[in-house]
XYZ file of C-alpha atoms in Angstrom:
168
model
C -54.752 47.202 43.306
C -54.049 48.435 40.075
C -50.960 47.106 38.664
C -48.003 49.431 37.654
C -47.345 50.654 34.029
C -43.799 51.232 33.877
C -42.046 53.447 30.572
C -40.899 50.146 28.558
C -44.385 48.093 28.728
C -46.114 51.319 27.828
C -43.731 52.251 24.896
C -44.109 48.418 23.604
C -47.684 48.507 23.838
C -47.697 51.973 21.878
C -45.086 50.564 19.268
C -47.265 47.675 18.355
C -50.502 50.062 18.344
C -48.502 52.040 15.727
C -47.341 49.091 13.720
C -50.515 47.930 13.368
C -51.801 51.204 12.104
C -49.395 51.192 9.684
C -49.991 47.718 8.361
C -53.615 48.724 8.439
C -52.830 52.059 6.381
C -50.805 50.073 3.979
C -53.653 47.507 3.575
C -56.174 49.895 3.003
C -53.992 51.927 -0.059
C -53.204 48.429 -1.593
C -56.805 47.294 -1.952
C -58.455 51.224 -2.895
C -55.347 53.167 -4.389
C -55.842 51.019 -7.871
C -59.779 52.087 -8.003
C -59.041 55.896 -7.244
C -55.965 56.310 -9.621
C -57.337 54.497 -12.381
C -57.863 55.912 -15.520
C -61.226 57.156 -16.628
C -63.614 56.390 -19.261
C -63.862 59.666 -21.737
C -67.012 61.103 -21.996
C -66.264 63.091 -25.256
C -67.999 61.800 -27.915
C -66.677 59.834 -31.084
C -67.451 62.903 -33.471
C -65.646 65.478 -31.319
C -62.608 63.238 -30.929
C -62.337 62.407 -34.330
C -63.099 65.918 -35.502
C -60.212 66.993 -32.871
C -57.886 64.410 -34.333
C -58.250 64.833 -38.226
C -58.447 68.799 -37.867
C -55.313 69.822 -39.191
C -54.317 66.761 -40.812
C -53.986 66.039 -44.638
C -56.502 62.874 -44.836
C -55.593 61.802 -48.225
C -53.401 59.383 -46.933
C -56.051 58.041 -44.598
C -59.649 57.967 -46.913
C -62.472 56.307 -45.033
C -62.938 52.383 -45.587
C -66.143 50.667 -45.370
C -67.017 47.958 -42.882
C -65.847 45.428 -45.288
C -62.733 46.588 -45.441
C -62.286 47.184 -41.455
C -63.605 43.474 -41.221
C -60.805 42.105 -43.450
C -58.091 44.163 -42.529
C -58.516 44.016 -38.538
C -60.983 41.400 -38.235
C -63.610 43.873 -36.409
C -67.281 43.819 -36.793
C -67.634 48.048 -37.297
C -71.504 47.340 -36.002
C -70.485 46.581 -32.796
C -68.786 49.759 -31.560
C -70.016 52.965 -30.846
C -67.829 54.845 -32.994
C -65.154 53.786 -35.527
C -63.019 55.374 -38.566
C -60.534 53.428 -40.409
C -58.834 54.984 -43.189
C -55.910 53.362 -45.205
C -54.112 54.494 -48.072
C -54.725 53.305 -51.330
C -51.476 52.901 -52.251
C -50.248 49.541 -51.682
C -46.853 50.473 -51.505
C -47.081 52.880 -48.697
C -47.974 52.035 -44.925
C -50.138 54.891 -43.798
C -53.486 53.829 -42.176
C -55.312 55.254 -39.204
C -57.914 53.533 -36.877
C -59.826 55.404 -34.319
C -62.430 53.469 -32.527
C -64.560 54.183 -29.435
C -65.330 50.807 -27.611
C -66.640 49.241 -24.466
C -63.910 49.195 -22.060
C -64.765 44.953 -21.521
C -63.671 44.848 -25.275
C -60.250 46.723 -24.777
C -58.257 43.696 -25.154
C -59.597 42.481 -28.454
C -59.343 46.025 -30.163
C -55.752 45.686 -28.892
C -55.153 42.299 -29.831
C -56.502 43.205 -33.773
C -54.650 46.378 -33.975
C -51.276 44.224 -32.812
C -52.124 41.694 -35.084
C -52.655 44.221 -37.796
C -48.957 45.821 -37.295
C -47.391 42.377 -37.090
C -49.147 41.358 -40.648
C -47.963 44.532 -42.257
C -44.835 44.039 -40.914
C -44.123 40.739 -42.611
C -45.728 42.123 -45.839
C -43.180 45.189 -45.787
C -40.138 43.090 -44.602
C -39.117 41.617 -48.290
C -39.749 44.699 -50.490
C -40.444 47.819 -48.571
C -37.884 48.527 -45.648
C -38.984 52.210 -45.008
C -42.413 51.167 -45.003
C -41.562 48.366 -42.441
C -39.801 50.855 -40.462
C -42.798 53.306 -40.482
C -45.027 50.425 -39.332
C -42.926 49.725 -36.718
C -43.075 53.337 -35.518
C -46.701 53.501 -35.779
C -48.485 55.348 -32.578
C -51.108 53.310 -30.470
C -52.426 55.344 -27.990
C -54.752 53.064 -25.491
C -57.391 54.501 -22.877
C -60.316 52.863 -21.302
C -62.950 53.240 -24.047
C -60.705 54.939 -26.845
C -58.001 53.610 -29.189
C -55.954 55.434 -31.798
C -53.686 53.980 -34.316
C -51.973 55.660 -36.694
C -48.998 55.074 -39.247
C -47.211 57.989 -40.936
C -45.962 61.730 -40.992
C -48.975 62.760 -39.046
C -48.795 59.952 -36.252
C -47.442 62.292 -33.394
C -49.538 65.461 -33.923
C -52.579 63.167 -34.536
C -51.717 61.595 -30.986
C -51.377 64.834 -29.454
C -54.679 66.233 -30.613
C -56.182 62.768 -29.625
C -55.079 63.030 -25.822
C -56.367 66.604 -25.948
C -59.637 65.851 -27.079
C -60.428 63.358 -24.285
């Protein structure tokens, strides 16, 4: 003879089943959602991104520096990156500088640390004698993506960031 199924036991069993399904779904979301919503690396070529960023800029304050300057100012070896542009004003009394760099995503933190160290160093330099340049450095734009970074100070920074984001 089969045991009778009463309404309260059926309700208790279905609540347990539904709770288990909800918990399983939440666990699934916690494990897999980050990989679904993670920002992807850009396929744009470095030359295309650089052209888009600098297209309407006055590059007078951002003349391209050579590898030795990149190494001394940022501590980065330009030869180790697929694409890098570093421009710095030649006027020591101005804070304008720009770094556009493409990197392997595994090196993202290294690049970000170098930029943050540069900014802190510049703030310390300008602190004593050029408060307006210190403020300009503190307002620098840093836009970080899985395989690209833009760092720029100056009046054209927000426009450059906008073009940078569009180019990616």
